[in-house]
Coordinates of C-alpha atoms in Angstrom, one line a residue:
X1 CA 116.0 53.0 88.4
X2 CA 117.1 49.9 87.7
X3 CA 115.5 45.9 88.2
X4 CA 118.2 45.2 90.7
X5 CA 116.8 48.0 92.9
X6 CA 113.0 48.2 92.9
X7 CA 111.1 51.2 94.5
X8 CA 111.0 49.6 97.9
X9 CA 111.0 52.8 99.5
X10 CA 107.6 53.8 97.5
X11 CA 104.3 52.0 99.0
X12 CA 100.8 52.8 98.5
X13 CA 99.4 54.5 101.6
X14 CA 96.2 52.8 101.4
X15 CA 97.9 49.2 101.7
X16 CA 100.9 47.6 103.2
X17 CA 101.9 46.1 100.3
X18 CA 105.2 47.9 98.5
X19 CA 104.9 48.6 94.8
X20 CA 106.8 45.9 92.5
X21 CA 106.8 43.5 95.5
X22 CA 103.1 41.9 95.7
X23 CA 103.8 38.2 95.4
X24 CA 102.1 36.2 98.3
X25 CA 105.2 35.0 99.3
X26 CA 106.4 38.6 100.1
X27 CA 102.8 40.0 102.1
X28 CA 102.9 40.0 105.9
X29 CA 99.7 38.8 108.0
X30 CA 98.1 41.9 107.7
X31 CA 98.0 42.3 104.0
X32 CA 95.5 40.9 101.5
X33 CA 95.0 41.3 98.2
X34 CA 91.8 40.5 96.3
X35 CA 90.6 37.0 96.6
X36 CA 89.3 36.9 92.6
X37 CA 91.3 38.9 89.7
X38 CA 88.7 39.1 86.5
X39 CA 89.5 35.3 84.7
X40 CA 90.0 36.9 81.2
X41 CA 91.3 40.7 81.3
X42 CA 90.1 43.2 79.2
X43 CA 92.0 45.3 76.4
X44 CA 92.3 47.9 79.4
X45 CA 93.3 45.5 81.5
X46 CA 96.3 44.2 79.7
X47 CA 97.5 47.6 79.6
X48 CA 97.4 48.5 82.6
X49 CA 99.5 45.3 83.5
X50 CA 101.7 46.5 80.7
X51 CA 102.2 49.7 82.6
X52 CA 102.7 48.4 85.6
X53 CA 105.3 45.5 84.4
X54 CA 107.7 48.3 82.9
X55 CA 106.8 51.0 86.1
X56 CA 110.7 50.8 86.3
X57 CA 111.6 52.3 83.2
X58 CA 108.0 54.3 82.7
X59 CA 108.7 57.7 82.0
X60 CA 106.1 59.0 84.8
X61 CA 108.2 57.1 87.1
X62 CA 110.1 60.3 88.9
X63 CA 113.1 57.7 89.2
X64 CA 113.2 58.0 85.4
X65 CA 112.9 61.7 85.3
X66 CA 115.8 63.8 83.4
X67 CA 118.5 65.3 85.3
X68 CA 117.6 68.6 84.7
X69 CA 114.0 67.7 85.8
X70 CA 114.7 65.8 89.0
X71 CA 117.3 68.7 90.0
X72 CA 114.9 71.3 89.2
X73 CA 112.3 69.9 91.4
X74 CA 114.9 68.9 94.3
X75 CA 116.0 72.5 94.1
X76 CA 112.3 73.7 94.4
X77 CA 111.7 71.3 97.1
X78 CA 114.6 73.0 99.2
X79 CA 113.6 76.5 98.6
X80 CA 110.4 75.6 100.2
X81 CA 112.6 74.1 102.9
X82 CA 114.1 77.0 103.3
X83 CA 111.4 79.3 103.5
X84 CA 109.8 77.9 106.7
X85 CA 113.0 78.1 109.0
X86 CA 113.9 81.3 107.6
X87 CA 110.4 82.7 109.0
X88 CA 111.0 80.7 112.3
X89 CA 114.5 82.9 112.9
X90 CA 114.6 85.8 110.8
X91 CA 112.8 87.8 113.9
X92 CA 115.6 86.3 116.4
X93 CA 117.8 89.9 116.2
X94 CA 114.7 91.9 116.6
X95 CA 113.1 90.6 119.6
X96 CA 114.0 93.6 121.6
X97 CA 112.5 95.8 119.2
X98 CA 109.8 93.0 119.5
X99 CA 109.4 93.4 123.3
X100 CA 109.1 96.9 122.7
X101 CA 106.6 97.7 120.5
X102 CA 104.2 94.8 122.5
X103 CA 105.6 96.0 126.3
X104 CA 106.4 92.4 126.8
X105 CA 108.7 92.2 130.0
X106 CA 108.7 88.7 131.2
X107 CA 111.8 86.8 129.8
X108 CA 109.8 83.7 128.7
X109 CA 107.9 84.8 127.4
X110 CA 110.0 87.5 125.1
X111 CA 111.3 83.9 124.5
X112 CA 108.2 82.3 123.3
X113 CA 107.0 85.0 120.4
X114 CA 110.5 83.0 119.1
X115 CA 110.0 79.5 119.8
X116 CA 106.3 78.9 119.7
X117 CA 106.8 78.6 116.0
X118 CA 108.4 75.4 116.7
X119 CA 105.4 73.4 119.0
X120 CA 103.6 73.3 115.3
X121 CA 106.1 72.7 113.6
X122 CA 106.9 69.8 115.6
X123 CA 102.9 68.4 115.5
X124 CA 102.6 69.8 111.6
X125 CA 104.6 66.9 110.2
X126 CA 102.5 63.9 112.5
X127 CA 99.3 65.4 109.7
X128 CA 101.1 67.0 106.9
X129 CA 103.5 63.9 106.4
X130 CA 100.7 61.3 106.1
X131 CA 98.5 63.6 103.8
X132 CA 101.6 64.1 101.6
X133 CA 101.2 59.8 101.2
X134 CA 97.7 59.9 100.7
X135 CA 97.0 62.6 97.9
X136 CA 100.6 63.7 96.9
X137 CA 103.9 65.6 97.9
X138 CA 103.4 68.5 95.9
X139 CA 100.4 70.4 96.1
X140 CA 100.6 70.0 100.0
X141 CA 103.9 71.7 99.7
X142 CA 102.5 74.5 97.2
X143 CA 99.2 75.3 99.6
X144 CA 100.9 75.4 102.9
X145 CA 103.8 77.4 101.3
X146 CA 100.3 80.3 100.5
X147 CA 99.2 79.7 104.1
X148 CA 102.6 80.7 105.4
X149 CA 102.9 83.7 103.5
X150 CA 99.2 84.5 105.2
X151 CA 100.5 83.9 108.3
X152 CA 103.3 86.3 108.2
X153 CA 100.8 89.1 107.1
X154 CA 99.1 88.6 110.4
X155 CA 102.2 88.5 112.1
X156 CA 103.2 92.0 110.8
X157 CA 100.0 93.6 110.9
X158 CA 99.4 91.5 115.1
X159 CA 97.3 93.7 116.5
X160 CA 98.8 92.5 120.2
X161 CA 100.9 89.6 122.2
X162 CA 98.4 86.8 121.8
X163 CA 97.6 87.7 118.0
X164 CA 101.2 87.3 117.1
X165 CA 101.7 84.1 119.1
X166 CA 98.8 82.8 117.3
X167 CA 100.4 83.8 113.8
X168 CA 103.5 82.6 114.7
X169 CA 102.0 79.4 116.1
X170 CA 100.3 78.9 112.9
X171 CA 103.1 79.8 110.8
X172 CA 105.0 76.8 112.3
X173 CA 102.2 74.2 111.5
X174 CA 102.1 75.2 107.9
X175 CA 105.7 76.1 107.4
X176 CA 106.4 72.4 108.2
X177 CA 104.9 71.1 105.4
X178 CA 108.4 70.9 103.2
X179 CA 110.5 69.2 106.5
X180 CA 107.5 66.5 106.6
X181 CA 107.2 65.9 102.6
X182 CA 111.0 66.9 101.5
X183 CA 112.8 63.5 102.5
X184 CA 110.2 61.5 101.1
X185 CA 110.5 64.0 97.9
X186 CA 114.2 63.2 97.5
X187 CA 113.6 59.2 98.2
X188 CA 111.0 59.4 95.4
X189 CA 113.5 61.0 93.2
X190 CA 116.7 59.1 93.6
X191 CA 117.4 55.6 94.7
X192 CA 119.8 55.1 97.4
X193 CA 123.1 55.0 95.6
X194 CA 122.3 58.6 94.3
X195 CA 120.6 60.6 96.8
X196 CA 123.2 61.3 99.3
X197 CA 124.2 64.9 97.3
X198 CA 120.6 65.3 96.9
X199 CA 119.6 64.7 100.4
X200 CA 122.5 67.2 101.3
X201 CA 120.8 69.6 99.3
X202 CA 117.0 69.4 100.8
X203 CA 118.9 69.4 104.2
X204 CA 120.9 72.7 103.8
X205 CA 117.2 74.7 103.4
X206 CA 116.3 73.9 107.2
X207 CA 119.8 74.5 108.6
X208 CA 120.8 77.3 106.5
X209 CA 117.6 79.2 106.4
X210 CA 117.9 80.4 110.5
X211 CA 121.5 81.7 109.8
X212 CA 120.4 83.8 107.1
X213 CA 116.9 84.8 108.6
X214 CA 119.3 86.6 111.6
X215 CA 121.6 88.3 109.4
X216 CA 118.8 90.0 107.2
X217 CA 116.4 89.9 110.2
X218 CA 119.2 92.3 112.3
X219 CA 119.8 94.8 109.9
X220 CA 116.0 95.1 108.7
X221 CA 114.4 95.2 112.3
X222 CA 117.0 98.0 113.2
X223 CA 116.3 100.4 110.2
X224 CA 113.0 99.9 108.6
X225 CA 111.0 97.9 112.0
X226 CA 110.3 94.7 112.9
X227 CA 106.7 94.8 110.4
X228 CA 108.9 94.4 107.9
X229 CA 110.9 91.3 108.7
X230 CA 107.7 89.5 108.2
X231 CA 106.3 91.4 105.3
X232 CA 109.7 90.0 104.0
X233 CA 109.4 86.6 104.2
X234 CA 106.1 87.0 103.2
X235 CA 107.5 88.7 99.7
X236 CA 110.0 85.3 100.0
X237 CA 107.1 82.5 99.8
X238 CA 105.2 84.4 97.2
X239 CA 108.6 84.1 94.6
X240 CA 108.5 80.5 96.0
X241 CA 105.4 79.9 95.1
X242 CA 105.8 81.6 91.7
X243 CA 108.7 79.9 90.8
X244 CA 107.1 76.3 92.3
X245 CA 103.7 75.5 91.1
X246 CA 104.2 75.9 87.5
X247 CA 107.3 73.7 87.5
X248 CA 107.3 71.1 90.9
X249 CA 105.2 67.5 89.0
X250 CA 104.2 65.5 91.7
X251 CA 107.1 62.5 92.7
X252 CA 105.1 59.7 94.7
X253 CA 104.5 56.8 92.7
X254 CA 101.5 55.0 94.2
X255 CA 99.8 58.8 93.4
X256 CA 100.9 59.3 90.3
X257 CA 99.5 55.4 89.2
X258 CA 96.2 57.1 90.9
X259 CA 95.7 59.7 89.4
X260 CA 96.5 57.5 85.7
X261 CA 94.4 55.2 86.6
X262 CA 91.1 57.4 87.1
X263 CA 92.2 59.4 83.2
X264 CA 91.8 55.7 82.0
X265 CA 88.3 55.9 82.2
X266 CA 87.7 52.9 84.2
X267 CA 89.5 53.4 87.2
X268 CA 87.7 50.4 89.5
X269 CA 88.8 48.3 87.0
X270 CA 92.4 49.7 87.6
X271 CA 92.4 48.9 91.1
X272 CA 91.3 45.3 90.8
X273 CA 94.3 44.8 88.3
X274 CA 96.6 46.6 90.7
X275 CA 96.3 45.4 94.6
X276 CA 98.2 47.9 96.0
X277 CA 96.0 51.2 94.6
X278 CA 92.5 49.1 96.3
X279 CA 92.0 51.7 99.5
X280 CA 91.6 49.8 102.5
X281 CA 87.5 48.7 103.2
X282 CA 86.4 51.2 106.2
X283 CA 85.5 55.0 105.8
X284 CA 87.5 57.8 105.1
X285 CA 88.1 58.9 108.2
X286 CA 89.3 55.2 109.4
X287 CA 91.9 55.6 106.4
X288 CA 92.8 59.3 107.6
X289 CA 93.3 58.3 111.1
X290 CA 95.5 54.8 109.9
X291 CA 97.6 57.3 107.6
X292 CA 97.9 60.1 110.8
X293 CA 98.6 57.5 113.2
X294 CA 101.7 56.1 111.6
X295 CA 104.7 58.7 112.1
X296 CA 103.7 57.9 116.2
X297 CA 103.9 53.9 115.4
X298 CA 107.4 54.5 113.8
X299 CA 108.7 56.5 116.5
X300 CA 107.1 54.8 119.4
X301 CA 108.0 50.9 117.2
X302 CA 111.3 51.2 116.4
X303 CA 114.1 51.9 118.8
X304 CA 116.5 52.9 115.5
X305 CA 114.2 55.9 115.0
X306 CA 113.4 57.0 118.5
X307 CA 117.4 56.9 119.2
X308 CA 118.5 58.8 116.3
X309 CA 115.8 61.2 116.4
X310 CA 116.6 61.8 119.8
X311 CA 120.2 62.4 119.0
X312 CA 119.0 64.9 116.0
X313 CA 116.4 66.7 118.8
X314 CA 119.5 67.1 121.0
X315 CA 120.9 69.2 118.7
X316 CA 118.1 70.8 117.5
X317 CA 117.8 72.1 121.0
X318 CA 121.2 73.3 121.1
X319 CA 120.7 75.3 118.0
X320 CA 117.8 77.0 118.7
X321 CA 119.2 78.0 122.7
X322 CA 122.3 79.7 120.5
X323 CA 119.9 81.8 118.8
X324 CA 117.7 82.4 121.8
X325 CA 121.1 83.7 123.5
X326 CA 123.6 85.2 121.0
X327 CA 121.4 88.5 120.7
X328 CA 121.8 88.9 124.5
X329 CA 125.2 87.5 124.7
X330 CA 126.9 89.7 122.3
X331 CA 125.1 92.4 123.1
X332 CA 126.2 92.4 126.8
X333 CA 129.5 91.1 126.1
X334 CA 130.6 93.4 123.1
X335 CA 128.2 96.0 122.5
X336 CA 126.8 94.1 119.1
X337 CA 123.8 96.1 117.9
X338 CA 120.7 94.3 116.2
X339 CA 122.3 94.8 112.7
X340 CA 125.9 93.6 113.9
X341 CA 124.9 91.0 116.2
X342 CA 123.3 88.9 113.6
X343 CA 126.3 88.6 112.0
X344 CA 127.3 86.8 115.1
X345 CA 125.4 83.3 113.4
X346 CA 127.6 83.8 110.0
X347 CA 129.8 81.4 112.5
X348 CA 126.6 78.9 112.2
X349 CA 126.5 79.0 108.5
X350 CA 129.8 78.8 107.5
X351 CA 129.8 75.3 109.9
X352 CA 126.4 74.5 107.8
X353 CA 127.9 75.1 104.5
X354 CA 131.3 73.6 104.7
X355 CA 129.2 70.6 106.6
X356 CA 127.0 70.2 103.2
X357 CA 129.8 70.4 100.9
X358 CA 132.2 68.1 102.4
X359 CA 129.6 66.1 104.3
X360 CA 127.5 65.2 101.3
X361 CA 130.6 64.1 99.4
X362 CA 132.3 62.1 102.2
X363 CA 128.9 60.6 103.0
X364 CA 128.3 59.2 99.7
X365 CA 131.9 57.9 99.2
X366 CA 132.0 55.8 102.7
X367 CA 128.1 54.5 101.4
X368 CA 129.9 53.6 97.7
X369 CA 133.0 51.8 99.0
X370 CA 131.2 49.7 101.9
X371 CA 128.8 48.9 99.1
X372 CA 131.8 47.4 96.6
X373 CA 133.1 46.1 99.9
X374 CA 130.2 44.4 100.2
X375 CA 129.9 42.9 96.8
X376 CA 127.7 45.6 95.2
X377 CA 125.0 45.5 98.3
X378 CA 124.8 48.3 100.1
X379 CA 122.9 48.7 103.5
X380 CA 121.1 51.7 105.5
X381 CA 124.3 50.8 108.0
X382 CA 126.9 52.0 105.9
X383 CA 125.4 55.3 106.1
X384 CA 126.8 55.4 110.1
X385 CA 130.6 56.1 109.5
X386 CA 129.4 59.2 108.1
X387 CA 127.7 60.3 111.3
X388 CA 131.0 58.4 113.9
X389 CA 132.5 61.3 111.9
X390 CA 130.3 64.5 112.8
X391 CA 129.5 63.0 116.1
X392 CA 133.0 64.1 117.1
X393 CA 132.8 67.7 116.1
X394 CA 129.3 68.9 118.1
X395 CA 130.8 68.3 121.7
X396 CA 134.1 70.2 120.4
X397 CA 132.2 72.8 119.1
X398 CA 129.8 73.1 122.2
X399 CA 133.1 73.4 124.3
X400 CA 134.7 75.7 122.6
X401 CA 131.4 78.3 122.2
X402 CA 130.9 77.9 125.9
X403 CA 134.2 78.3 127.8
X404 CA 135.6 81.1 125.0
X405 CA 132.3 83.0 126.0
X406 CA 132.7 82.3 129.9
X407 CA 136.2 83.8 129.5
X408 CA 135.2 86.7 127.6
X409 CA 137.8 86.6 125.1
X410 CA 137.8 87.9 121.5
X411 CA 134.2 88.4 119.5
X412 CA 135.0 85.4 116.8
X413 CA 135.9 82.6 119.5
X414 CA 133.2 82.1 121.0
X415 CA 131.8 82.5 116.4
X416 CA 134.3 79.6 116.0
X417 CA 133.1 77.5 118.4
X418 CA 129.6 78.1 117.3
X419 CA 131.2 77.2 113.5
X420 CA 132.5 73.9 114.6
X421 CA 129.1 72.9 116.4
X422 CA 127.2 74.0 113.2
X423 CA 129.7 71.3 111.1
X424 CA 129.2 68.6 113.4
X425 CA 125.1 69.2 113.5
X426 CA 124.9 69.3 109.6
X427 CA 127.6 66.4 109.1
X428 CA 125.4 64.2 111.5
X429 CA 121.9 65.6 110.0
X430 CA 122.2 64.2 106.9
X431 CA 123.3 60.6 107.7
X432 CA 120.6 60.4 110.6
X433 CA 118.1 61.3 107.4
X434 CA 119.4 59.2 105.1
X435 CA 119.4 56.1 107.2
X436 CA 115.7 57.0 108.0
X437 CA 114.9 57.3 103.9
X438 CA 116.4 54.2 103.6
X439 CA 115.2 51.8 106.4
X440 CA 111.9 53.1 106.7
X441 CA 109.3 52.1 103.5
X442 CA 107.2 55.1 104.6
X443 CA 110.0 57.6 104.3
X444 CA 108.4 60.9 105.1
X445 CA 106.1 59.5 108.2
X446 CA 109.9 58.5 108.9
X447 CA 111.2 61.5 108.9
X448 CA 108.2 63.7 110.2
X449 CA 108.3 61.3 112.8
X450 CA 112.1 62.6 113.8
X451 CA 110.8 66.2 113.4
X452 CA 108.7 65.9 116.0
X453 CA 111.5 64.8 118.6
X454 CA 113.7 68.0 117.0
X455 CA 110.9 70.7 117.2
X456 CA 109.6 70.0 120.6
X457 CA 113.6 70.1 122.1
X458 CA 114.2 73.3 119.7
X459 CA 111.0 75.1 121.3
X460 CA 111.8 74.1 124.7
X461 CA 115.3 74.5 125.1
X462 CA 115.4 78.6 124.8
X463 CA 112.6 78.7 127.6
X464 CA 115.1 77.4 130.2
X465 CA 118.4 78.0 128.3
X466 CA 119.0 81.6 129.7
X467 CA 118.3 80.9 132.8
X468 CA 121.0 77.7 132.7
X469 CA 123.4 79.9 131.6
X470 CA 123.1 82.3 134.2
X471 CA 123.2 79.4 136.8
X472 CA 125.8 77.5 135.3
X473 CA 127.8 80.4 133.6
X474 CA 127.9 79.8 129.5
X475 CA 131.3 77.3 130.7
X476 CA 129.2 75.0 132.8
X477 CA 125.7 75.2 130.8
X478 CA 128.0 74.3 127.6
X479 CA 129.8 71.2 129.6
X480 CA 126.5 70.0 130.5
X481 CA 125.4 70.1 127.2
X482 CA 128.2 69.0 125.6
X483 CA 128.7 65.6 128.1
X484 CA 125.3 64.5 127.3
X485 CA 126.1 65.0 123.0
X486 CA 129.1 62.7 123.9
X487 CA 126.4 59.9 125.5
X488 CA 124.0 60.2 122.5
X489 CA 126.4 60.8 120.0
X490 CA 129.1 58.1 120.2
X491 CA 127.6 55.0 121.9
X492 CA 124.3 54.8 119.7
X493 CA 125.3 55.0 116.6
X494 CA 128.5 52.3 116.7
X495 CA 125.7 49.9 118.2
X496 CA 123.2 50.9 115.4
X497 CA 126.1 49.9 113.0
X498 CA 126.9 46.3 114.5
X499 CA 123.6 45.6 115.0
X500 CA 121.5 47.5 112.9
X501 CA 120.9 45.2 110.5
X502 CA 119.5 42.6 113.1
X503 CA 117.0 45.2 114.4
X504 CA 115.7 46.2 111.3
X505 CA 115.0 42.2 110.3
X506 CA 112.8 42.0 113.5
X507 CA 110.4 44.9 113.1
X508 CA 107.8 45.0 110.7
X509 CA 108.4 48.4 110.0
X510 CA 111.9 48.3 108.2
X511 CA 111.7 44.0 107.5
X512 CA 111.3 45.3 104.2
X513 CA 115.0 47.1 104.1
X514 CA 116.7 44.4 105.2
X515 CA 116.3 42.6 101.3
X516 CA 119.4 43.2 99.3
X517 CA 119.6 45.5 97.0
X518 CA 122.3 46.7 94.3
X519 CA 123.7 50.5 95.2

């Protein structure tokens, strides 16, 4: 980190005020700070000031990590990431054998052993997010990583239907633990010049896990059972785990001083030096309820974030209806059996990975010549020609899955249409997220915020998507679909680009993004 770009992004969660901006001049109406600072400061004291004054090039600071380190924990950070999605989809192949062995024969709810994962997973983040701001990133990701490896032991051992909804329900609210502390994990870790390859990284875990989860998912529910797809991703969160908790440090700043400030011995004194670590006056739970509350005020505050999420939840939907259908689909269609047929969302992950590879690359070199452009001063705005780009490619993609499949026509069309869709989602994912790290100086209640939009479309869209596509025929339902992608996806985000800038000066919730800052 450097003094031309302070750690704006990183604020204390028990005041408003942002670390290494706490001159009067710079508080809002809301914040105080202490009316009286001691007259004549103590050895201890001066140290602490000390520490705070050089924060920027303070070795705790996870800025100032080395590479190695800062990788290291990014790449922990997505494996976690990836777990979670991985046990949302890996049963998607199996849910015949699924319906089976629990004599479920109502369609929605053969749907909902699926999808109910996702109702917690979209509410997980509103609690998860806000605790990871209050007591740390990191051991909030390592505990609910061990409580979704629980989970999936009581899926596989579910005595009945309503004990495996409940696992599964469960296993969503812990499993999203990593999609509400992961962004604001990265935004710890890099400053905005440098995160875009990183960012591309932590996305890749949510979007990439449900491709693989099928693949495996197929082949193991259709030789060893459907016990055993869980017992696997059980077996996954347990090397997770392993591999995490010795080596993941914590990342967030205003925990980290914490934490340093109560080895010192004196930690009230530490707080009455430093503003921004005094908790707000009120009991704990008023503080809990302030820190839970916030992820609704962003998304309900700002139109930026409700738009974009919106867009993102849109897709999400889309996503999760493909992998509600494709078992079905290619099964009827082409005779695919479990094990084959979840080769059918290779299409999916092919689009994801080529999306992360180029996306990430292209993304941070439209951010790095507006900046220049811009005489060294980059904006959350110049993140948007990266998503005008994948915008394009989700209604192409929706198109070309849905008419190839109403036509019937050869097995990898209908896989190609699905790839393109997948490169469009992932090329517009990590713009959308990025913008949201940047703008937003609570970046994971910004982004938890936007994972509620994405889980609640992705949980309701493969309760009506089957029927819609036997109303419509797979051509119609994919026009629909792919009409509305065109309304969301092109208009917004050109007007969030003009005008972005102005919006964000206006609400109290991103003023703060709107001071320049050197890329």
């Amino acid at each position: 980190m450097t003094r031309e770009d302070p750690p704006d992004s990183v604020v204390s969660t028990f005041t408003d005020v942002p670390m290494g901006d706490l001159t009067e001049g710079n508080l809002s109406h809301t914040e105080k700070v202490p009316e009286k600072v001691a007259e004549f400061p103590s050895k201890s004291e001066e140290v602490w000031n000390n520490l705070e004054d050089n924060w920027d090039n303070d070795p705790d600071n996870a800025r100032n990590w080395p590479k190695s380190k800062k990788w290291t924990a990014v790449s922990i950070v997505s494996a976690y990431t990836f777990v979670s999605p991985l046990a949302s989809s890996m049963m998607a192949p199996g849910i015949p054998e699924v319906a089976a062995k629990y004599h479920i024969t109502d369609s929605t709810t053969i749907a909902l052993t699926l999808s109910i994962f996702l109702i917690s997973f979209a509410f997980g983040p509103l609690i998860l997010a806000p605790l990871s701001e209050m007591y740390g990133r990191t051991w909030v990701l390592h505990i609910s990583n061990l409580f979704t490896m629980a989970f999936s032991l009581g899926c596989a051992f579910a005595p009945n239907t309503g004990a495996l909804l409940g696992f599964r329900f469960l296993s969503g609210l812990s499993g999203s633990a990593p999609i509400a502390c992961g962004g604001g994990s990265v935004s710890d870790l890099f400053s905005e010049r440098d995160r875009a390859s990183a960012m591309a990284l932590y996305s890749l875990g949510p979007l990439i896990g449900p491709i693989v989860g099928p693949v495996a998912g197929g082949f193991i529910a259709q030789t060893i059972g459907i016990k055993w797809v869980f017992l696997i991703i059980a077996l996954t969160c347990a090397v997770a785990g392993l591999v995490g908790i010795p080596l993941l440090k914590e990342t967030y700043a205003p925990v980290i001083c914490l934490r340093r400030a109560a080895k010192a011995g004196d930690p009230e004194k530490a707080t009455k030096v430093h503003p921004h670590l005094l908790q707000e006056r009120g009991s704990k739970l008023h503080v809990l309820w302030i820190n839970l509350s916030r992820p609704i005020i962003i998304l309900t505050h700002s139109f930026i974030c409700f738009i974009l999420s919106l867009y993102m939840a849109f897709m999400y939907g889309i996503f999760y209806l493909l992998f509600a259908t494709f078992a079905r689909f290619f099964s009827v269609t082409y005779g695919f059996r479990a094990g084959v047929g979840g080769l059918a969302y290779l299409g999916l992950g092919i689009g994801f990975v080529t999306a992360t590879i180029f996306g990430a690359k292209f993304a941070d070199k439209v951010y790095k010549t507006l900046a220049d452009r811009n005489g060294g001063i980059s904006t959350p705005e110049m993140r948007i020609p990266a998503l005008f780009f994948g915008s394009f490619f989700v209604p192409i993609g929706i198109f070309w899955y849905g008419w190839s499949a109403q036509a019937k026509i050869h097995w990898i069309m209908p896989i190609i249409g699905a790839g393109i869709f997948g490169f469009g989602m992932m090329t517009t994912f990590l713009p959308i997220q990025l913008y949201l790290v940047d703008s937003f100086v609570y970046a994971a209640s910004a982004v938890s915020a936007a994972s509620l939009f994405r889980a609640l479309l992705g949980f309701a869209f493969p309760l009506f998507g089957q029927r819609m596509f036997d109303t419509l025929g797979f051509g119609g339902g994919c026009s629909l679909l792919g009409g509305l992608a065109i309304v969301l996806g092109i208009p917004f985000p050109v007007w969030i680009y003009y005008r972005g800038e102005q919006m964000r000066a206006a609400n109290p919730l991103t003023r703060d993004s709107t001071l320049p800052k050197k890329p």
